[in-house]
Each structure stands twice: as structure tokens, then as C-alpha cells.
Short mmCIF file of C-alpha atoms in Angstrom, two decimals:
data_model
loop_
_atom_site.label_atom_id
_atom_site.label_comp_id
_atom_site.label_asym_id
_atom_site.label_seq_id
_atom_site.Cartn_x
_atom_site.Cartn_y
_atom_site.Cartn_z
CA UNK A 990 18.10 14.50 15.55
CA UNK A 991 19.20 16.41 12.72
CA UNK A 992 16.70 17.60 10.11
CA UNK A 993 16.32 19.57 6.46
CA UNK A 994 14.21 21.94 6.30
CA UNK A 995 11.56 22.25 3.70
CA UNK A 996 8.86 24.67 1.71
CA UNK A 997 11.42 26.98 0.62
CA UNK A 998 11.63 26.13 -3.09
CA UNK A 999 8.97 28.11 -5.14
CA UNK A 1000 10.07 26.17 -8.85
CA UNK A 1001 6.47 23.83 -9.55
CA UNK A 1002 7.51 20.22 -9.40
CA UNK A 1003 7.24 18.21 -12.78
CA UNK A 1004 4.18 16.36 -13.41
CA UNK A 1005 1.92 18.03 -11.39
CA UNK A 1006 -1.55 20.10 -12.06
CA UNK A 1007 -0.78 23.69 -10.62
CA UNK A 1008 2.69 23.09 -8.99
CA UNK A 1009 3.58 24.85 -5.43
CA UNK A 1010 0.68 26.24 -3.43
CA UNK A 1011 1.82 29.03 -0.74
CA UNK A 1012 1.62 28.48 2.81
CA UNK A 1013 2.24 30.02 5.50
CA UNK A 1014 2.92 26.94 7.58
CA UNK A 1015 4.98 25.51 4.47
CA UNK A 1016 8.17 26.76 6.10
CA UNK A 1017 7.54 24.80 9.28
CA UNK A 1018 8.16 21.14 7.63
CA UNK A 1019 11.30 19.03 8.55
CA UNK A 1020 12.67 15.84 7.17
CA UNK A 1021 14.53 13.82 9.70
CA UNK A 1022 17.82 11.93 9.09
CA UNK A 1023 14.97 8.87 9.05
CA UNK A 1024 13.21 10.21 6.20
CA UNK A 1025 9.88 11.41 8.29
CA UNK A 1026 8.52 14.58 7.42
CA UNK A 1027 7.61 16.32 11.27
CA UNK A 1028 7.54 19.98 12.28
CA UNK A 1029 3.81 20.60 11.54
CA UNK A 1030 1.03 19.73 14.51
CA UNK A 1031 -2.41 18.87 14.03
CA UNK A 1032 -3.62 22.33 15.37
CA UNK A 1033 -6.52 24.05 14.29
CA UNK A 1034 -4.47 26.29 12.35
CA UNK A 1035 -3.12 23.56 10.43
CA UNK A 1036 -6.60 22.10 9.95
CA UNK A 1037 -7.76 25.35 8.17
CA UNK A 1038 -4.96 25.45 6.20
CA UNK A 1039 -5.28 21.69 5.12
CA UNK A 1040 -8.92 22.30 3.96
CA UNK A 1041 -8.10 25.39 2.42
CA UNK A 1042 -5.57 23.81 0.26
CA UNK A 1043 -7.50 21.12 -0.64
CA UNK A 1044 -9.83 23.16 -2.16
CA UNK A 1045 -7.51 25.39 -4.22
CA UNK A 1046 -5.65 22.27 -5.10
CA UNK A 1047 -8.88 20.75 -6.27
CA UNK A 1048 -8.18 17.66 -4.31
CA UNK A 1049 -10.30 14.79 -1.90
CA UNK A 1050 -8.66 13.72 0.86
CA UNK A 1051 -8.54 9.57 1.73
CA UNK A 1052 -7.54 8.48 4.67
CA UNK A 1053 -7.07 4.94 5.43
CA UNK A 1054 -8.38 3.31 8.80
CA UNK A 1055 -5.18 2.95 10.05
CA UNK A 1056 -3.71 5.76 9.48
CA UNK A 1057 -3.02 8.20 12.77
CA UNK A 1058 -6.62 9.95 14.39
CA UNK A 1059 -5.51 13.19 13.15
CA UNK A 1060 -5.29 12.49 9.46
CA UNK A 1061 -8.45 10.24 9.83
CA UNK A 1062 -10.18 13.36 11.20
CA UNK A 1063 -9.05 15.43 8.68
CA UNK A 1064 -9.63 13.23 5.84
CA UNK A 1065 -12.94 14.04 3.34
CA UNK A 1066 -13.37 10.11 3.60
CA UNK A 1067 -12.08 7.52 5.58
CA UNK A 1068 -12.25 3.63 5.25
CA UNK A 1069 -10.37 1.05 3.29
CA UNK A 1070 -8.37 0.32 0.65
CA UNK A 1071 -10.90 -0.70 -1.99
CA UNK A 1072 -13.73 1.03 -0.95
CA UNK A 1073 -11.56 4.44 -1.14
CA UNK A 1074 -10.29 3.70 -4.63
CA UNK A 1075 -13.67 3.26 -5.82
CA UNK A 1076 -14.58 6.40 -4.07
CA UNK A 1077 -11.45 8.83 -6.13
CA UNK A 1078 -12.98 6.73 -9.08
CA UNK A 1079 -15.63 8.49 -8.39
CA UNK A 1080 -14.62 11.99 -7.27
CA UNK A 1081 -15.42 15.19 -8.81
CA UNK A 1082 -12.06 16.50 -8.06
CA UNK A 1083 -9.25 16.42 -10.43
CA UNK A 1084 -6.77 15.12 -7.53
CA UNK A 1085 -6.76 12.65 -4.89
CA UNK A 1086 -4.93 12.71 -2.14
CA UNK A 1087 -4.10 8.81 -0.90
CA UNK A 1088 -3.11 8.88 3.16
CA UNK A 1089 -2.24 5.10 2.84
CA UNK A 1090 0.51 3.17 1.68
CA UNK A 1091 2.02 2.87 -1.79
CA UNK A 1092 -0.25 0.00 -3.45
CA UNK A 1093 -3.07 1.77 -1.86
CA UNK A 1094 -2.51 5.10 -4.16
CA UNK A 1095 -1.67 3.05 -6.99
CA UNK A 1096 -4.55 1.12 -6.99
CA UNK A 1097 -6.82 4.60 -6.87
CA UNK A 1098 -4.64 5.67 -9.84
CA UNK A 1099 -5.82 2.25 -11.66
CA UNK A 1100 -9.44 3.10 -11.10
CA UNK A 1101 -8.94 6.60 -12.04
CA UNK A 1102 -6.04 6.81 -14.55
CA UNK A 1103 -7.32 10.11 -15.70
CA UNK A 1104 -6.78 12.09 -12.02
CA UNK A 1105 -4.11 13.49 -10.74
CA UNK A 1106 -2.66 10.69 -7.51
CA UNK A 1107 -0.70 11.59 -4.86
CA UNK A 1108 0.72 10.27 -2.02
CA UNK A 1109 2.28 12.29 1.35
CA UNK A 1110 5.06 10.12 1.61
CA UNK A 1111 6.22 7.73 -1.46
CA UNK A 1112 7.81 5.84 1.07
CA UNK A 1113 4.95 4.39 2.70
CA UNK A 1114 5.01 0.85 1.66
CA UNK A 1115 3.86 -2.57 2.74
CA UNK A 1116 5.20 -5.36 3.88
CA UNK A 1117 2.34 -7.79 2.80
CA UNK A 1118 2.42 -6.21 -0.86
CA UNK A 1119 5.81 -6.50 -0.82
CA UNK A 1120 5.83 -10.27 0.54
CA UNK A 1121 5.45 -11.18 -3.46
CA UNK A 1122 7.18 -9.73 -6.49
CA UNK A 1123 5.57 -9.83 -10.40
CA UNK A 1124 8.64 -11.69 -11.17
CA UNK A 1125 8.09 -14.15 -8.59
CA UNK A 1126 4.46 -14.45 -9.35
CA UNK A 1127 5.22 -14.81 -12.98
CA UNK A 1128 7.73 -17.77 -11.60
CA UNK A 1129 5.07 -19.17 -9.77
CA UNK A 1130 2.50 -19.00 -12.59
CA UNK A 1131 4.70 -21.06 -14.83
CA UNK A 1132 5.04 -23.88 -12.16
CA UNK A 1133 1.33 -24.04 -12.84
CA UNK A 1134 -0.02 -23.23 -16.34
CA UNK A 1135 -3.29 -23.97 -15.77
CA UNK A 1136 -4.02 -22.62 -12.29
CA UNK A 1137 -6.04 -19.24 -11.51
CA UNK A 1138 -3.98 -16.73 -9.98
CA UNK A 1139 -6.29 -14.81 -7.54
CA UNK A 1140 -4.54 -11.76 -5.69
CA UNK A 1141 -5.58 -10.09 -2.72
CA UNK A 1142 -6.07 -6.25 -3.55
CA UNK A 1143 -3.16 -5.67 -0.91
CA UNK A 1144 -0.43 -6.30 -3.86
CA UNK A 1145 1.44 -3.85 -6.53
CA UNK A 1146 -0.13 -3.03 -9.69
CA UNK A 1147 2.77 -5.36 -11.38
CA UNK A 1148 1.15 -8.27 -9.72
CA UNK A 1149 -2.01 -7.20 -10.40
CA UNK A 1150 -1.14 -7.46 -13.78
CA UNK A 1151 -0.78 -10.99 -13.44
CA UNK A 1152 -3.77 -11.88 -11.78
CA UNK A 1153 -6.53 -13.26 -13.01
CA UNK A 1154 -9.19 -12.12 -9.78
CA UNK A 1155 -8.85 -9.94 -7.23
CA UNK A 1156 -10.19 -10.16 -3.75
CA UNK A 1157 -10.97 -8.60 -0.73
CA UNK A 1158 -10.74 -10.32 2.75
CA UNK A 1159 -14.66 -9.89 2.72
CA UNK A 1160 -15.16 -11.76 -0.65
CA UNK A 1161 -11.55 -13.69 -1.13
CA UNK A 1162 -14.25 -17.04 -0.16
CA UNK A 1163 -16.89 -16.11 -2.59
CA UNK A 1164 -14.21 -15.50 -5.16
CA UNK A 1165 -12.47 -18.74 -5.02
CA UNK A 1166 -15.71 -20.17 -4.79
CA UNK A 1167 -16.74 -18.81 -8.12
CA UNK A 1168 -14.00 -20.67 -9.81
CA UNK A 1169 -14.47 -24.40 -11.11
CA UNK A 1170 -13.62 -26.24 -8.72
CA UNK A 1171 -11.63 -28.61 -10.67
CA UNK A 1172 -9.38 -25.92 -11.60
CA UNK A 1173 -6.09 -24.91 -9.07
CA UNK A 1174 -5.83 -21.54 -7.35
CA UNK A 1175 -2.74 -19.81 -6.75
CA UNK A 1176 -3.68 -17.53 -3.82
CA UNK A 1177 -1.18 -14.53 -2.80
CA UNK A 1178 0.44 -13.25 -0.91
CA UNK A 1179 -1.25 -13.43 2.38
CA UNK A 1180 -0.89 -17.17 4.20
CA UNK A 1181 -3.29 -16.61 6.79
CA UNK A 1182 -6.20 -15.15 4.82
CA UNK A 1183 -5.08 -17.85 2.33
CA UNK A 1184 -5.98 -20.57 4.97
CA UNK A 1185 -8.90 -18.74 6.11
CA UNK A 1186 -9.86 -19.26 2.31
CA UNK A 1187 -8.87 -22.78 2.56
CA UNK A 1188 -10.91 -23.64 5.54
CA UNK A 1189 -14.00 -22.37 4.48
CA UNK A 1190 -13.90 -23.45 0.91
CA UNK A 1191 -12.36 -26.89 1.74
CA UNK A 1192 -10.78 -27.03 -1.72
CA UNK A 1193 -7.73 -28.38 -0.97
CA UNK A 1194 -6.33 -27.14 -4.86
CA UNK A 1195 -5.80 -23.94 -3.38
CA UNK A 1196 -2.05 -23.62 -3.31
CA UNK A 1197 -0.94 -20.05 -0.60
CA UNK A 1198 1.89 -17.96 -1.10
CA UNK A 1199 3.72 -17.54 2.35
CA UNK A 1200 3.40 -14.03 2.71
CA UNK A 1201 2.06 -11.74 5.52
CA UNK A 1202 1.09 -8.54 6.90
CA UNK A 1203 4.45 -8.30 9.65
CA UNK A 1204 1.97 -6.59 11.86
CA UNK A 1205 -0.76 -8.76 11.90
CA UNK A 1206 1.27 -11.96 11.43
CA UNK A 1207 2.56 -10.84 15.00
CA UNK A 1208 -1.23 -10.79 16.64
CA UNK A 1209 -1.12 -14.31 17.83
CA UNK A 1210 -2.94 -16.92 19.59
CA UNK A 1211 -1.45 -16.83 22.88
CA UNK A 1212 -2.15 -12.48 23.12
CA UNK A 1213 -5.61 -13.50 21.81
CA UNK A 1214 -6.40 -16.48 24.35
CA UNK A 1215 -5.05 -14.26 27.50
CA UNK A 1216 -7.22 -11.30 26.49
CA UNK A 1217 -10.15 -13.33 25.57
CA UNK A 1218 -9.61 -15.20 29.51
CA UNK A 1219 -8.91 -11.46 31.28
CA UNK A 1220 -12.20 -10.34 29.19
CA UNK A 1221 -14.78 -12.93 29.20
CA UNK A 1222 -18.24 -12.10 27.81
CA UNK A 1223 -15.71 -9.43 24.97
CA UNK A 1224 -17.00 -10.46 21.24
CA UNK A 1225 -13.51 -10.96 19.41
CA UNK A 1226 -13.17 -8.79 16.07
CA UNK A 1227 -10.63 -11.10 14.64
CA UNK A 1228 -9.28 -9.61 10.83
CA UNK A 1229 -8.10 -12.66 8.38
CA UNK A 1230 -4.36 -11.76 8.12
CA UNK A 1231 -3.95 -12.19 11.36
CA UNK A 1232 -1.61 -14.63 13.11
CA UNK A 1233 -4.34 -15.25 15.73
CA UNK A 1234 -7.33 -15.95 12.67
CA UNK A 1235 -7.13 -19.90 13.45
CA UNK A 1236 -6.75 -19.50 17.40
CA UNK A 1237 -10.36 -17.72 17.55
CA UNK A 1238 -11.93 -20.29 15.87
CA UNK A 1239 -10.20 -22.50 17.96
CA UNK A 1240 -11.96 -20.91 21.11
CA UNK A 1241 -15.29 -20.90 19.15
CA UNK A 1242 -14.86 -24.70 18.98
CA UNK A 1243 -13.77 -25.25 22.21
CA UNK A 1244 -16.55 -23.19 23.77
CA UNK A 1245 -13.71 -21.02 25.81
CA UNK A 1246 -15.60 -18.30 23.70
CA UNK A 1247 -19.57 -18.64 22.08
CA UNK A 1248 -19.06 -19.39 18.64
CA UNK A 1249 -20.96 -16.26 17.66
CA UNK A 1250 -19.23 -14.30 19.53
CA UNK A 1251 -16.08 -14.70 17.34
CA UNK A 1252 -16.26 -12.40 14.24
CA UNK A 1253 -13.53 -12.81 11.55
CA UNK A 1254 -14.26 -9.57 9.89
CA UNK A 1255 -12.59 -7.18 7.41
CA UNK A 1256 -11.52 -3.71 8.33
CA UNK A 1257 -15.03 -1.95 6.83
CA UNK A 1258 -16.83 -5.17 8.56
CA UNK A 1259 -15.60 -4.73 11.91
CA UNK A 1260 -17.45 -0.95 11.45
CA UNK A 1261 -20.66 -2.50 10.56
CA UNK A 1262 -20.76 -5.11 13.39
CA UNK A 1263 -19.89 -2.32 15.80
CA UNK A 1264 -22.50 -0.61 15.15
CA UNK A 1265 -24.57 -3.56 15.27
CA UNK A 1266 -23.30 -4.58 18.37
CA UNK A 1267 -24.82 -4.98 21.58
CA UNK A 1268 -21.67 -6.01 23.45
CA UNK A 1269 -19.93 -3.89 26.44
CA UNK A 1270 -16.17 -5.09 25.42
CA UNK A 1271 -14.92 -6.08 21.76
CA UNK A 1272 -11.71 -7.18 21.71
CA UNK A 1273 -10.24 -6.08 18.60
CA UNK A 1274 -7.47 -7.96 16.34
CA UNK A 1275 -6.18 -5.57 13.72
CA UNK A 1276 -3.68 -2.85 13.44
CA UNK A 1277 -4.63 0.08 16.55
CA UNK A 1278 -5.14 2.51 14.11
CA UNK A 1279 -8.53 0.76 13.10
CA UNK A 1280 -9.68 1.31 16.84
CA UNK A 1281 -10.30 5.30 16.41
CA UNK A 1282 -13.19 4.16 13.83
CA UNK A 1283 -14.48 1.75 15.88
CA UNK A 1284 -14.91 3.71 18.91
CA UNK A 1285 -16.78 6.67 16.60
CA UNK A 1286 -18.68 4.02 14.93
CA UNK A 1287 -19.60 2.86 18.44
CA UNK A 1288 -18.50 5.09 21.24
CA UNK A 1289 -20.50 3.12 24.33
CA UNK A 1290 -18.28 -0.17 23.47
CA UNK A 1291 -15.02 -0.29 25.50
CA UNK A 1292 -12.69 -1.29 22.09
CA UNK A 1293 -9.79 -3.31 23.40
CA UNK A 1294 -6.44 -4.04 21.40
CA UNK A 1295 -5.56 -7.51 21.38
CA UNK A 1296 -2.08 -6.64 20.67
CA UNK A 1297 -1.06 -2.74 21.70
CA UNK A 1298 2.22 -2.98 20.21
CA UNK A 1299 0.59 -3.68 16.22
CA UNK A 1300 0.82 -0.24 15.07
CA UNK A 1301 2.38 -0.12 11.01
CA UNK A 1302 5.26 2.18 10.96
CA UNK A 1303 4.22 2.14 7.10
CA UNK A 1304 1.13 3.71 7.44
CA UNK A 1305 2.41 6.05 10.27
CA UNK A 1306 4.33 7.93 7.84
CA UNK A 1307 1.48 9.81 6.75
CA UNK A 1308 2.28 12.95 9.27
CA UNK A 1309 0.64 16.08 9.98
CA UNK A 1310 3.68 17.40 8.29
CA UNK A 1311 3.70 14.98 5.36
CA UNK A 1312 0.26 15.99 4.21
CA UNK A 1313 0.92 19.28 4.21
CA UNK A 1314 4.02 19.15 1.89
CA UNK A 1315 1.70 17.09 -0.47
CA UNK A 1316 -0.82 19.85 -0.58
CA UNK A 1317 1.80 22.49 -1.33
CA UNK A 1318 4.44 20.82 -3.32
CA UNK A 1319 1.94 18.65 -5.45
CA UNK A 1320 4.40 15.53 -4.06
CA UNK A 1321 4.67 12.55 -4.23
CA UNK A 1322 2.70 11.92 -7.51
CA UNK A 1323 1.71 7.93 -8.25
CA UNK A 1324 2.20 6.87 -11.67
CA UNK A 1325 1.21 3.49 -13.02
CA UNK A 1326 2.29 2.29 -16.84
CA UNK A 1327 -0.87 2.89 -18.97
CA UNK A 1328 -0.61 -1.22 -20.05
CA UNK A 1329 -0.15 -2.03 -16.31
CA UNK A 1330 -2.75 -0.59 -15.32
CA UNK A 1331 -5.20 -1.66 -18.01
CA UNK A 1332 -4.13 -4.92 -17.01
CA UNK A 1333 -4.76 -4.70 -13.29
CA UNK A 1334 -8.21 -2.70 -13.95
CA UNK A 1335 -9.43 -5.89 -15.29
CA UNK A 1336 -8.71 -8.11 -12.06
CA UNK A 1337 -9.80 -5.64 -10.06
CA UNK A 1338 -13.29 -5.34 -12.38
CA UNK A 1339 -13.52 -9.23 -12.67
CA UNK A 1340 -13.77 -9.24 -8.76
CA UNK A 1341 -16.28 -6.55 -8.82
CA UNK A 1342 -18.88 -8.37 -11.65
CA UNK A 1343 -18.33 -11.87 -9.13
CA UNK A 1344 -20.14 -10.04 -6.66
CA UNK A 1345 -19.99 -7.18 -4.28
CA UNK A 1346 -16.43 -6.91 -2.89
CA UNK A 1347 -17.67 -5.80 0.52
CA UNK A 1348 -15.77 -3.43 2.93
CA UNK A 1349 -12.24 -4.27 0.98
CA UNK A 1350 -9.23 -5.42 3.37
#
């Protein structure tokens, strides 16, 4: 595998604070012909040298829950989305750096348009956010004048634009449920926390975009019911996108599996019901990454995949490597138009004053 090397340049790049940091390590970093950025292990060297940057760079380090265990170890915070937006809103540093995917930074940038936003690898995206453009939206929206558009915060700041209320999978219920119920909801993009929605609300005005997570569209109900049978007495930690969502309620109801067993649970609520948890086996429903969390949240639980295989290449991006380059090159830096973002601030805040969003995606 062929590669470029990297960390040789000493010209600042454009649009950053301070511009190139020296390391010592810098000249380590490889791009592949794929476009990863490898060369650079999680040693304690490089740990050193990551918090050592961080603090001349004047930057907090986020780190989503399913990002690999090294970057969540290394990370000032870790959890999801939302609640790590709210928490660069809130930083003291003048830069944040976002080990998520794209919408992820972007939405930190929204919440804090005056900090500096980066991003190890610009090419993290997501298929969910990407399951929906503005344009379609916009499409969509004129289809249906007088409908509500409520987004999912998984989505691009263009779309959040054109929403009228964000949610979270821990409050997308108690925000439809705030709207008049006379009034149709166009829920996006996700289809299966869209029926969740649907299904606990029982508003049948609320018209789903077919979108989806590709890696937890492909947790189904058959992986589910065969771990659930080799595992009886597991609880089930079940997240909302997921393909499986409708087959764990179906073993509630059937009594396969005690109905309070079955937990349908964001990423930050599957933390607090570890902890809370009294079981020996939780079978667990999300991407793997969110596993390493669990089992620090909770280390006397055996924490079992339901699916092995549902790792996001997306958020595996964010390398050893990758986060190193961002703390010495300043790269990649999020912008978000000043009117877009005003925009989306609002459907973010409109959530927010409906009640507490929870523990975000």
C-alpha cells in the first residue's frame, strides 16, 4: 500500500489560530492511497505528545462513543453528539477538537460559532446525515406547507436550517409530542427511530423520511432473536436506529424476553442503565465502539455485541495518526455560513426549551 508522507510543510495553514505546531512525531504520519491517515500508534509517547499539544494549541479534546478505545481514552470528554456540542459550547478553550463525524463538528461549531472547530479527518461523514439533502428537505417541505419539520440532530447544518425542532433519540417522543396534535410532522431522516416515534406517540400524521444509519439498519431481528435465545436472562440495550428496534419489542410482547428487560435506549442512556444495572449479560445493539464505555461504565457486566460486524468505517477514520496531524497542522477546520448556522441554532435551542434533550443520539 502506497502512502504520502506528511508533517514536513512548516507554511501555517489558512484559517487557523497559531498555524503548525512542531512535533517530533509529526514526521511519522502517512496518508494511504485510501485517504487514511496511519503511521502514528497509540503509545505512550504519542499520548504525551497529544496532551502536550492540546495544551499549547489551546484546544479540548471530544471524542465520540464510537470512536476507536484509543481516541476515547485520550479524549478530555467522551459521550455523544449533543451532549459534546453543548460541552465545546461551553469550553474555556479557544479550540475544539471534534473526534466524530462531519455533522458532529459542525453542529459544535453552531453552538460555539465564536471557537476555533476542527475535525481530524474532514472526511468522516455519515451515512444517516447524508440519507437527506436541504434540497430534498426543502422538496419535501413544499409537498406539505403546513407540516412541522422535526430533524434528528444526526443531519447537516443545511437541514438544520430547515427544521423547525430538533431531537434526540432520548426526547424525539417528547418532541413530537409537544406539537399540536392536529398539525403533520415531517420526521427525518432516520425510518426506524421515526417508527419508534410513531409507535409510541400513535399519531399516525407523522409522515418518516426513509433514511438510516447503514450500520445500524444492518442490526436486525434475526442477529437479535439468536443472541437473545444463546443468552437468556441478557437485558437487551436496543438503540432506536436500529434495524432490530421493532424485533425487541416483539420479544417483550411475546414473553421470549421480560418486557423490562428490553431497554430501547440512546447512546448516553445505555451508560446510565449500565450503571444501574444489576444484570450479568447485556446484550448490546449499537455500533461496537459504544461497548468500550459500557464496559468502564460497568466493568462486572459481560457487554455482548449483538452484531460484531457493526463497526462505522466513518467514525473509524479518526486515527491515532489523524489526530495528531490536527493538533499540528490546525486541519481540518469546520466552517458553517454565519446565516446557516443562526438558523440551525434555533432548532437546536427550540429542542432544548421543550425539555431536557437527554443523552443526545
Amino acid at each position: 500500500m502506497s502512502t504520502t508522507t506528511l508533517g514536513t510543510t512548516t507554511a501555517p495553514r489558512p484559517g487557523t489560530a497559531i498555524g503548525r505546531l512542531e512535533s517530533p512525531l509529526a514526521s511519522r504520519i502517512r496518508r494511504t492511497e485510501q485517504g487514511r491517515y496511519t503511521g502514528v500508534e497509540a503509545t505512550a509517547e504519542w499520548a504525551a505528545e497529544i496532551h502536550r499539544l492540546a495544551a499549547e494549541r489551546d484546544a479540548v479534546i471530544l471524542a465520540h462513543n464510537y470512536q476507536i478505545p484509543e481516541i476515547q481514552d485520550i479524549a478530555h470528554h467522551v459521550g455523544d453528539s449533543l451532549a459534546l456540542s453543548r460541552i465545546a459550547a461551553g469550553a474555556e478553550q479557544s479550540t475544539i477538537i471534534f473526534c466524530g463525524v462531519h455533522f458532529m463538528a459542525e453542529t459544535a461549531k453552531i453552538l460555539a460559532p465564536d471557537k476555533t472547530v476542527l475535525i481530524p479527518d474532514e472526511a468522516a461523514g455519515c451515512s444517516l446525515a447524508d440519507s437527506i439533502t436541504a434540497e430534498q428537505l426543502a422538496e419535501w417541505k413544499s409537498e406539505h406547507p403546513d407540516a412541522v419539520v422535526v430533524s434528528y440532530v444526526n443531519t447537516t447544518a443545511a437541514v438544520k436550517e430547515l427544521t423547525d425542532i430538533c431531537c434526540t433519540s432520548s426526547n424525539a417522543v417528547e418532541v413530537v409530542e409537544s406539537i399540536d396534535p392536529s398539525r403533520e410532522v415531517l420526521f427525518l431522516p432516520d425510518q426506524f427511530l421515526g417508527a419508534h416515534v410513531r409507535r409510541k406517540t400513535g399519531r399516525d400524521n407523522v409522515l418518516v423520511w426513509a433514511g438510516e444509519c447503514h450500520v445500524h439498519a444492518a442490526i436486525n431481528g434475526d442477529q437479535l432473536t439468536a443472541k437473545s435465545a444463546q443468552h437468556p436472562g441478557a437485558e437487551l440495550f436496543v438503540h432506536p436506529e436500529c434495524g432490530c428496534a421493532t424485533s425487541a419489542l416483539h420479544l417483550a410482547t411475546e414473553g421470549a424476553v421480560p418486557a423490562d428487560m428490553v431497554k430501547i435506549l440512546s447512546t448516553g442512556g445505555m451508560v446510565d442503565a449500565a450503571r444501574a444495572s444489576g444484570a450479568r449479560e447485556v446484550l448490546v445493539a449499537t455500533e461496537i465502539g459504544m461497548i468500550h464505555q459500557l464496559r468502564k461504565a460497568a466493568p462486572e457486566i459481560d457487554f455482548l455485541a449483538v452484531n460484531e460486524n457493526a463497526s462505522c468505517p466513518y467514525m473509524k477514520m479518526i486515527t491515532p495518526a489523524a489526530l495528531l496531524r490536527a493538533l499540528v497542522e490546525g486541519a481540518d477546520e469546520v466552517h458553517v455560513d454565519p446565516a446557516t448556522a443562526e438558523a440551525a441554532r434555533g432548532s437546536v435551542e427550540r429542542m432544548i426549551a421543550i425539555g431536557n434533550p437527554g443523552s443526545g443520539e
